Amino acid sequence: MSLYDLKGKRVWVAGHRGMVGSAIVRRLEQEDCEILTVGRDRVDLRDQAATASWIAREKPQAVFLAAAKVGGILANDSRPAEFLYDNLMMEANVIDAAYRANVEKLLFLGSSCIYPKHAEQPMSEEALLTGPLEPTNQWYAIAKIAGIKMCQAYRKQYGCNFISAMPTNLYGPGDNFDLDTSHVLPALMRKAHEAKMRGDKEMVIWGTGSPLREFLHADDCADALVFLMKTYSNAEHVNVGSGTDISILELAKLVCRVVGFEGDIKHDLSKPDGTPRKLMSGAKLKSLAWEPRSGLEEGVTETYKWFISGSNKV
Ligand code: GFB
């Protein structure tokens, strides 16, 4: 096991204000390292020169590339140019500048949507590029696949110690709760909460509710990413998931139970279901001796406490 010691290192978390980036910062505070961050107001990672000069000046030794343009199924489907361009530019600029600044180790974050729409479940890392993608998020998926390939190419040609991790659907503190652009779990939590506050008799979920989704708490994901940064060095990407999935309708019922909303659940069938299932195989990560800590109900309960604590900015 090739250990990379974070002790005393300058570690840059690109995308530190996002849900995953902020979870990585929280997790790194348990390490004896110097955490570097920079806001997009100071350095736009889509700007190659600005990105390269910041990295050359700050000289990070390790990089968590968690900066990305992300969103739920509707945002992905309705803003393909932004999801493709922004993600391609950010990853290309950071990965290339990291190589030129002799960064010792970089971890690139992708997503479980990189796998084919009808991949055999659970999806192992080998399923990549073996079939057509889910149309609603093919743009984001292609950008993330390109990021995996860039890390592999820089490892092959320049010997860079760059690795890739593919988290499943994440949730937790700092998530996006905007009802048009968010992912399903925060959207259901906000809808159930607001329906309860208004005394509504029902709440509406998108699609049939039959698709299955795997969820992992952002803090569990961050722990896995720091674990991989320290212990993994290989060209192939690594799935980071919880190993269990749930139907969207059952998730809605779980969220309503946690929120305390007792109304009916209705379906807006004008909205897309997306991929029917995308459960990832966690065998590779398990073989490296990492397991997620929190279960879904516990994680949703903790996230709802955060949501109603007023820390949420929506
Ligand atoms: O989380 P989500 O937006 O994205 O949708 P994906 C998951 C499922 O939840 C879909 C249903 O079947 C939605 O129709 N759903 C039900 C809802 N109610 C809602 C709602 O109010 N809001 C939302 N957003 N969904 C994403 C990709 O796919 O997975 C991203 O688009 C990324 O790029 C992410 O890869 C991990 O899970 O379908």
Short mmCIF file of C-alpha atoms and ligand atoms in Angstrom, two decimals:
data_model
loop_
_atom_site.label_atom_id
_atom_site.label_comp_id
_atom_site.label_asym_id
_atom_site.label_seq_id
_atom_site.Cartn_x
_atom_site.Cartn_y
_atom_site.Cartn_z
CA MET A 1 0.00 0.00 0.00
CA SER A 2 1.76 3.21 -1.21
CA LEU A 3 1.27 5.61 1.69
CA TYR A 4 1.22 9.35 1.00
CA ASP A 5 1.73 11.23 4.26
CA LEU A 6 -0.25 14.48 4.57
CA LYS A 7 1.77 15.55 7.65
CA GLY A 8 3.17 19.05 7.18
CA LYS A 9 1.93 19.22 3.59
CA ARG A 10 0.26 22.20 1.82
CA VAL A 11 -3.09 20.72 0.74
CA TRP A 12 -5.38 22.67 -1.61
CA VAL A 13 -9.09 21.91 -1.58
CA ALA A 14 -10.37 23.26 -4.91
CA GLY A 15 -14.10 23.91 -4.47
CA HIS A 16 -13.87 24.32 -0.69
CA ARG A 17 -17.19 26.19 -0.41
CA GLY A 18 -19.23 23.35 -1.96
CA MET A 19 -20.86 20.51 0.00
CA VAL A 20 -18.06 18.02 -0.73
CA GLY A 21 -15.24 20.61 -0.60
CA SER A 22 -16.36 21.89 2.80
CA ALA A 23 -16.63 18.30 4.08
CA ILE A 24 -13.05 17.64 2.89
CA VAL A 25 -11.86 20.78 4.73
CA ARG A 26 -13.62 19.59 7.92
CA ARG A 27 -11.99 16.16 7.56
CA LEU A 28 -8.50 17.63 6.84
CA GLU A 29 -8.71 19.66 10.06
CA GLN A 30 -8.11 16.29 11.75
CA GLU A 31 -4.81 16.00 9.85
CA ASP A 32 -1.53 17.79 10.60
CA CYS A 33 -1.44 19.65 7.29
CA GLU A 34 -1.84 23.20 5.97
CA ILE A 35 -5.18 23.66 4.16
CA LEU A 36 -5.17 26.04 1.18
CA THR A 37 -8.38 27.48 -0.27
CA VAL A 38 -9.23 30.19 -2.79
CA GLY A 39 -12.69 31.53 -3.70
CA ARG A 40 -13.97 31.66 -7.28
CA ASP A 41 -14.25 35.44 -6.77
CA ARG A 42 -10.44 35.49 -6.61
CA VAL A 43 -9.53 32.72 -9.07
CA ASP A 44 -11.95 31.51 -11.74
CA LEU A 45 -10.70 27.97 -12.44
CA ARG A 46 -12.12 28.21 -15.98
CA ASP A 47 -9.37 30.80 -16.60
CA GLN A 48 -6.20 28.90 -17.50
CA ALA A 49 -3.70 31.72 -16.83
CA ALA A 50 -5.27 32.72 -13.50
CA THR A 51 -5.37 29.08 -12.36
CA ALA A 52 -1.78 28.36 -13.42
CA SER A 53 -0.36 31.50 -11.78
CA TRP A 54 -2.22 30.85 -8.50
CA ILE A 55 -0.94 27.25 -8.30
CA ALA A 56 2.62 28.30 -9.29
CA ARG A 57 2.56 30.94 -6.54
CA GLU A 58 0.89 28.93 -3.75
CA LYS A 59 2.72 25.65 -4.55
CA PRO A 60 0.25 23.12 -3.09
CA GLN A 61 1.81 19.69 -2.58
CA ALA A 62 -1.52 17.82 -2.65
CA VAL A 63 -4.80 18.80 -4.38
CA PHE A 64 -8.40 17.65 -3.88
CA LEU A 65 -10.16 18.70 -7.11
CA ALA A 66 -13.72 19.04 -5.80
CA ALA A 67 -14.54 22.21 -7.76
CA ALA A 68 -17.23 21.50 -10.38
CA LYS A 69 -20.43 22.75 -11.91
CA VAL A 70 -22.97 20.36 -10.37
CA GLY A 71 -26.75 19.99 -10.23
CA GLY A 72 -29.69 17.65 -10.31
CA ILE A 73 -31.36 16.01 -13.25
CA LEU A 74 -33.23 19.14 -14.44
CA ALA A 75 -30.19 21.44 -14.26
CA ASN A 76 -28.08 18.90 -16.14
CA ASP A 77 -30.68 18.41 -18.84
CA SER A 78 -31.47 22.09 -19.35
CA ARG A 79 -27.95 23.61 -19.19
CA PRO A 80 -25.71 21.17 -21.14
CA ALA A 81 -23.28 23.80 -22.46
CA GLU A 82 -22.46 25.09 -18.97
CA PHE A 83 -22.09 21.59 -17.51
CA LEU A 84 -19.76 20.53 -20.32
CA TYR A 85 -17.70 23.72 -20.69
CA ASP A 86 -17.28 24.69 -17.03
CA ASN A 87 -16.31 21.20 -15.88
CA LEU A 88 -13.95 20.55 -18.80
CA MET A 89 -12.19 23.90 -18.33
CA MET A 90 -11.83 23.62 -14.55
CA GLU A 91 -10.43 20.09 -14.60
CA ALA A 92 -8.13 20.69 -17.58
CA ASN A 93 -6.69 23.86 -16.04
CA VAL A 94 -6.15 22.42 -12.56
CA ILE A 95 -4.77 19.04 -13.67
CA ASP A 96 -2.31 20.58 -16.18
CA ALA A 97 -1.20 23.36 -13.80
CA ALA A 98 -0.75 20.78 -11.02
CA TYR A 99 1.63 18.84 -13.27
CA ARG A 100 3.61 21.99 -14.17
CA ALA A 101 3.83 23.00 -10.48
CA ASN A 102 5.09 19.52 -9.52
CA VAL A 103 2.10 18.76 -7.28
CA GLU A 104 2.96 15.47 -5.51
CA LYS A 105 -0.57 14.03 -5.48
CA LEU A 106 -3.97 15.07 -6.92
CA LEU A 107 -7.37 13.47 -6.38
CA PHE A 108 -9.99 14.21 -9.06
CA LEU A 109 -13.67 13.92 -8.14
CA GLY A 110 -16.14 12.51 -10.65
CA SER A 111 -19.60 11.04 -10.20
CA SER A 112 -21.51 7.78 -10.56
CA CYS A 113 -23.27 9.20 -13.63
CA ILE A 114 -20.15 8.36 -15.70
CA TYR A 115 -21.46 4.79 -16.10
CA PRO A 116 -23.75 3.58 -18.93
CA LYS A 117 -27.51 4.03 -18.39
CA HIS A 118 -28.10 0.29 -18.37
CA ALA A 119 -24.84 -0.89 -16.84
CA GLU A 120 -25.05 -4.19 -14.97
CA GLN A 121 -25.79 -3.43 -11.29
CA PRO A 122 -23.92 -3.00 -9.05
CA MET A 123 -21.60 -1.09 -11.40
CA SER A 124 -17.92 -1.96 -11.11
CA GLU A 125 -15.16 0.40 -12.29
CA GLU A 126 -14.73 -1.80 -15.39
CA ALA A 127 -18.22 -0.81 -16.64
CA LEU A 128 -16.91 2.61 -17.74
CA LEU A 129 -17.42 3.32 -21.49
CA THR A 130 -19.16 -0.01 -22.14
CA GLY A 131 -22.48 1.49 -23.26
CA PRO A 132 -24.53 4.64 -23.94
CA LEU A 133 -24.89 7.22 -21.17
CA GLU A 134 -28.07 8.51 -19.50
CA PRO A 135 -29.16 11.39 -21.85
CA THR A 136 -30.13 13.85 -19.07
CA ASN A 137 -26.60 14.06 -17.65
CA GLN A 138 -24.43 12.87 -20.57
CA TRP A 139 -22.75 16.30 -20.76
CA TYR A 140 -21.58 16.24 -17.14
CA ALA A 141 -20.69 12.55 -17.47
CA ILE A 142 -18.50 13.17 -20.54
CA ALA A 143 -16.71 15.99 -18.73
CA LYS A 144 -16.04 13.75 -15.73
CA ILE A 145 -14.90 10.85 -17.92
CA ALA A 146 -12.48 13.29 -19.60
CA GLY A 147 -11.14 14.18 -16.15
CA ILE A 148 -10.49 10.52 -15.35
CA LYS A 149 -8.71 10.14 -18.71
CA MET A 150 -6.62 13.28 -18.10
CA CYS A 151 -5.37 11.92 -14.78
CA GLN A 152 -4.52 8.62 -16.49
CA ALA A 153 -2.77 10.42 -19.38
CA TYR A 154 -0.64 12.60 -17.05
CA ARG A 155 0.25 9.51 -15.01
CA LYS A 156 1.23 7.63 -18.19
CA GLN A 157 3.20 10.40 -19.96
CA TYR A 158 4.63 12.40 -17.03
CA GLY A 159 4.48 9.95 -14.14
CA CYS A 160 2.05 12.17 -12.17
CA ASN A 161 0.56 10.64 -9.01
CA PHE A 162 -2.98 11.71 -9.96
CA ILE A 163 -5.96 9.54 -8.95
CA SER A 164 -9.74 9.65 -9.52
CA ALA A 165 -12.66 8.88 -7.20
CA MET A 166 -16.31 8.44 -8.28
CA PRO A 167 -18.73 9.26 -5.46
CA THR A 168 -22.39 8.24 -5.63
CA ASN A 169 -25.27 10.70 -5.00
CA LEU A 170 -24.13 12.75 -2.01
CA TYR A 171 -26.07 14.78 0.55
CA GLY A 172 -25.37 16.65 3.76
CA PRO A 173 -24.66 20.08 5.28
CA GLY A 174 -23.93 22.79 2.72
CA ASP A 175 -25.98 21.08 0.01
CA ASN A 176 -27.87 23.07 -2.64
CA PHE A 177 -31.57 23.31 -1.69
CA ASP A 178 -32.74 25.32 -4.71
CA LEU A 179 -35.74 23.41 -6.03
CA ASP A 180 -34.84 23.81 -9.72
CA THR A 181 -31.11 23.00 -9.63
CA SER A 182 -30.68 20.71 -6.62
CA HIS A 183 -30.37 16.94 -6.36
CA VAL A 184 -33.30 14.87 -5.17
CA LEU A 185 -32.57 14.47 -1.44
CA PRO A 186 -32.23 18.17 -0.56
CA ALA A 187 -35.19 18.97 -2.83
CA LEU A 188 -37.44 16.45 -1.04
CA MET A 189 -36.27 17.71 2.35
CA ARG A 190 -37.11 21.32 1.51
CA LYS A 191 -40.45 20.39 -0.11
CA ALA A 192 -41.52 18.26 2.89
CA HIS A 193 -40.41 20.96 5.34
CA GLU A 194 -42.24 23.77 3.53
CA ALA A 195 -45.35 21.61 3.06
CA LYS A 196 -45.35 20.90 6.81
CA MET A 197 -44.88 24.61 7.63
CA ARG A 198 -47.78 25.59 5.31
CA GLY A 199 -50.01 22.79 6.56
CA ASP A 200 -50.31 21.39 3.02
CA LYS A 201 -52.17 18.12 2.48
CA GLU A 202 -49.69 16.85 -0.14
CA MET A 203 -46.22 17.33 -1.62
CA VAL A 204 -45.10 16.70 -5.22
CA ILE A 205 -42.12 14.60 -6.28
CA TRP A 206 -40.76 14.43 -9.84
CA GLY A 207 -41.22 11.37 -12.03
CA THR A 208 -42.63 7.97 -11.15
CA GLY A 209 -40.61 7.53 -7.93
CA SER A 210 -39.50 4.11 -9.15
CA PRO A 211 -35.83 4.89 -10.01
CA LEU A 212 -33.36 3.63 -7.43
CA ARG A 213 -30.55 5.79 -6.04
CA GLU A 214 -27.59 5.15 -3.74
CA PHE A 215 -26.76 7.88 -1.23
CA LEU A 216 -23.67 8.68 0.83
CA HIS A 217 -23.26 11.44 3.42
CA ALA A 218 -20.73 14.10 2.37
CA ASP A 219 -18.69 13.57 5.56
CA ASP A 220 -18.40 9.83 4.84
CA CYS A 221 -17.35 10.70 1.29
CA ALA A 222 -14.72 13.15 2.56
CA ASP A 223 -13.31 10.48 4.88
CA ALA A 224 -13.03 8.07 1.95
CA LEU A 225 -11.32 10.72 -0.21
CA VAL A 226 -8.67 11.48 2.44
CA PHE A 227 -8.19 7.73 2.90
CA LEU A 228 -7.64 7.33 -0.88
CA MET A 229 -5.30 10.34 -1.01
CA LYS A 230 -3.15 8.64 1.63
CA THR A 231 -3.33 5.02 0.45
CA TYR A 232 -4.23 4.73 -3.25
CA SER A 233 -2.03 5.31 -6.27
CA ASN A 234 -3.19 3.72 -9.49
CA ALA A 235 -4.58 4.70 -12.89
CA GLU A 236 -8.04 3.20 -12.43
CA HIS A 237 -10.74 5.30 -10.73
CA VAL A 238 -12.32 4.10 -7.47
CA ASN A 239 -16.08 4.01 -6.70
CA VAL A 240 -17.08 5.67 -3.42
CA GLY A 241 -20.57 4.65 -2.35
CA SER A 242 -22.68 3.25 0.50
CA GLY A 243 -23.43 -0.05 -1.22
CA THR A 244 -27.21 0.18 -0.78
CA ASP A 245 -29.91 1.93 -2.81
CA ILE A 246 -33.51 3.00 -2.27
CA SER A 247 -36.39 3.95 -4.58
CA ILE A 248 -37.17 7.65 -4.89
CA LEU A 249 -40.68 7.01 -3.49
CA GLU A 250 -39.26 5.19 -0.44
CA LEU A 251 -36.73 8.01 -0.03
CA ALA A 252 -39.58 10.55 -0.11
CA LYS A 253 -41.39 8.59 2.61
CA LEU A 254 -38.20 8.44 4.71
CA VAL A 255 -37.64 12.20 4.33
CA CYS A 256 -41.30 12.93 5.23
CA ARG A 257 -40.91 10.74 8.34
CA VAL A 258 -37.77 12.59 9.41
CA VAL A 259 -39.30 16.02 8.66
CA GLY A 260 -42.63 15.12 10.26
CA PHE A 261 -44.79 15.79 7.18
CA GLU A 262 -47.80 13.45 7.08
CA GLY A 263 -49.48 14.56 3.84
CA ASP A 264 -49.79 12.62 0.60
CA ILE A 265 -47.04 12.22 -1.99
CA LYS A 266 -48.09 13.13 -5.56
CA HIS A 267 -46.13 12.67 -8.80
CA ASP A 268 -45.24 15.27 -11.46
CA LEU A 269 -44.86 12.93 -14.44
CA SER A 270 -43.77 15.81 -16.68
CA LYS A 271 -40.34 15.57 -15.01
CA PRO A 272 -37.74 12.97 -16.08
CA ASP A 273 -36.93 9.82 -14.11
CA GLY A 274 -33.38 9.67 -15.46
CA THR A 275 -31.39 6.48 -15.17
CA PRO A 276 -33.40 3.62 -13.62
CA ARG A 277 -30.64 2.61 -11.20
CA LYS A 278 -26.98 3.45 -10.56
CA LEU A 279 -25.81 1.37 -7.61
CA MET A 280 -22.03 1.15 -7.62
CA SER A 281 -19.93 -1.77 -6.50
CA GLY A 282 -17.85 -0.73 -3.50
CA ALA A 283 -15.72 -3.90 -3.69
CA LYS A 284 -12.55 -2.07 -4.75
CA LEU A 285 -12.72 0.48 -1.91
CA LYS A 286 -13.72 -2.26 0.55
CA SER A 287 -10.63 -4.23 -0.53
CA LEU A 288 -8.64 -1.16 0.51
CA ALA A 289 -10.31 -1.45 3.95
CA TRP A 290 -12.67 1.55 3.93
CA GLU A 291 -16.34 1.37 4.97
CA PRO A 292 -18.94 4.19 5.26
CA ARG A 293 -20.00 5.06 8.80
CA SER A 294 -23.50 6.60 8.78
CA GLY A 295 -26.73 5.02 7.54
CA LEU A 296 -29.27 6.92 5.44
CA GLU A 297 -31.95 7.62 8.09
CA GLU A 298 -29.28 8.81 10.54
CA GLY A 299 -27.64 10.99 7.88
CA VAL A 300 -30.95 12.51 6.72
CA THR A 301 -31.91 13.26 10.34
CA GLU A 302 -28.60 15.03 10.97
CA THR A 303 -28.88 16.96 7.69
CA TYR A 304 -32.44 18.07 8.52
CA LYS A 305 -31.23 19.40 11.89
CA TRP A 306 -28.61 21.39 9.97
CA PHE A 307 -31.24 22.57 7.44
CA ILE A 308 -33.61 23.97 10.10
CA SER A 309 -30.75 25.39 12.18
CA GLY A 310 -30.77 28.39 9.85
CA SER A 311 -27.30 27.65 8.46
CA ASN A 312 -28.89 26.89 5.10
CA LYS A 313 -28.72 29.91 2.80
CA VAL A 314 -31.69 29.24 0.44
O1 GFB B 1 -30.86 13.65 -7.79
P1 GFB B 1 -31.38 13.84 -9.17
O2 GFB B 1 -31.75 15.22 -9.56
O3 GFB B 1 -30.31 13.36 -10.21
O4 GFB B 1 -32.69 12.91 -9.44
P2 GFB B 1 -29.83 11.91 -10.70
C1 GFB B 1 -32.77 11.63 -8.94
C2 GFB B 1 -34.20 11.10 -9.14
O5 GFB B 1 -35.03 11.78 -8.20
C3 GFB B 1 -34.80 11.35 -10.53
C4 GFB B 1 -36.23 12.18 -8.84
O6 GFB B 1 -35.55 10.19 -10.88
C5 GFB B 1 -35.76 12.50 -10.26
O7 GFB B 1 -36.90 12.49 -11.14
N1 GFB B 1 -36.84 13.33 -8.15
C6 GFB B 1 -38.04 13.31 -7.53
C7 GFB B 1 -36.29 14.55 -8.02
N2 GFB B 1 -38.34 14.53 -7.03
C8 GFB B 1 -37.26 15.33 -7.32
C9 GFB B 1 -36.99 16.70 -7.05
O8 GFB B 1 -37.79 17.43 -6.47
N3 GFB B 1 -35.78 17.16 -7.47
C10 GFB B 1 -34.86 16.37 -8.12
N4 GFB B 1 -33.69 16.90 -8.49
N5 GFB B 1 -35.10 15.05 -8.43
C11 GFB B 1 -27.61 13.19 -10.98
C12 GFB B 1 -26.88 13.78 -12.15
O9 GFB B 1 -28.56 12.31 -11.55
O10 GFB B 1 -26.77 12.42 -10.14
C13 GFB B 1 -25.72 14.60 -11.67
O11 GFB B 1 -27.79 14.59 -12.91
C14 GFB B 1 -24.87 13.80 -10.71
O12 GFB B 1 -24.97 14.98 -12.77
C15 GFB B 1 -25.70 13.21 -9.61
O13 GFB B 1 -24.24 12.76 -11.41
C16 GFB B 1 -24.85 12.34 -8.70
O14 GFB B 1 -29.42 11.07 -9.56
O15 GFB B 1 -30.85 11.35 -11.65
#
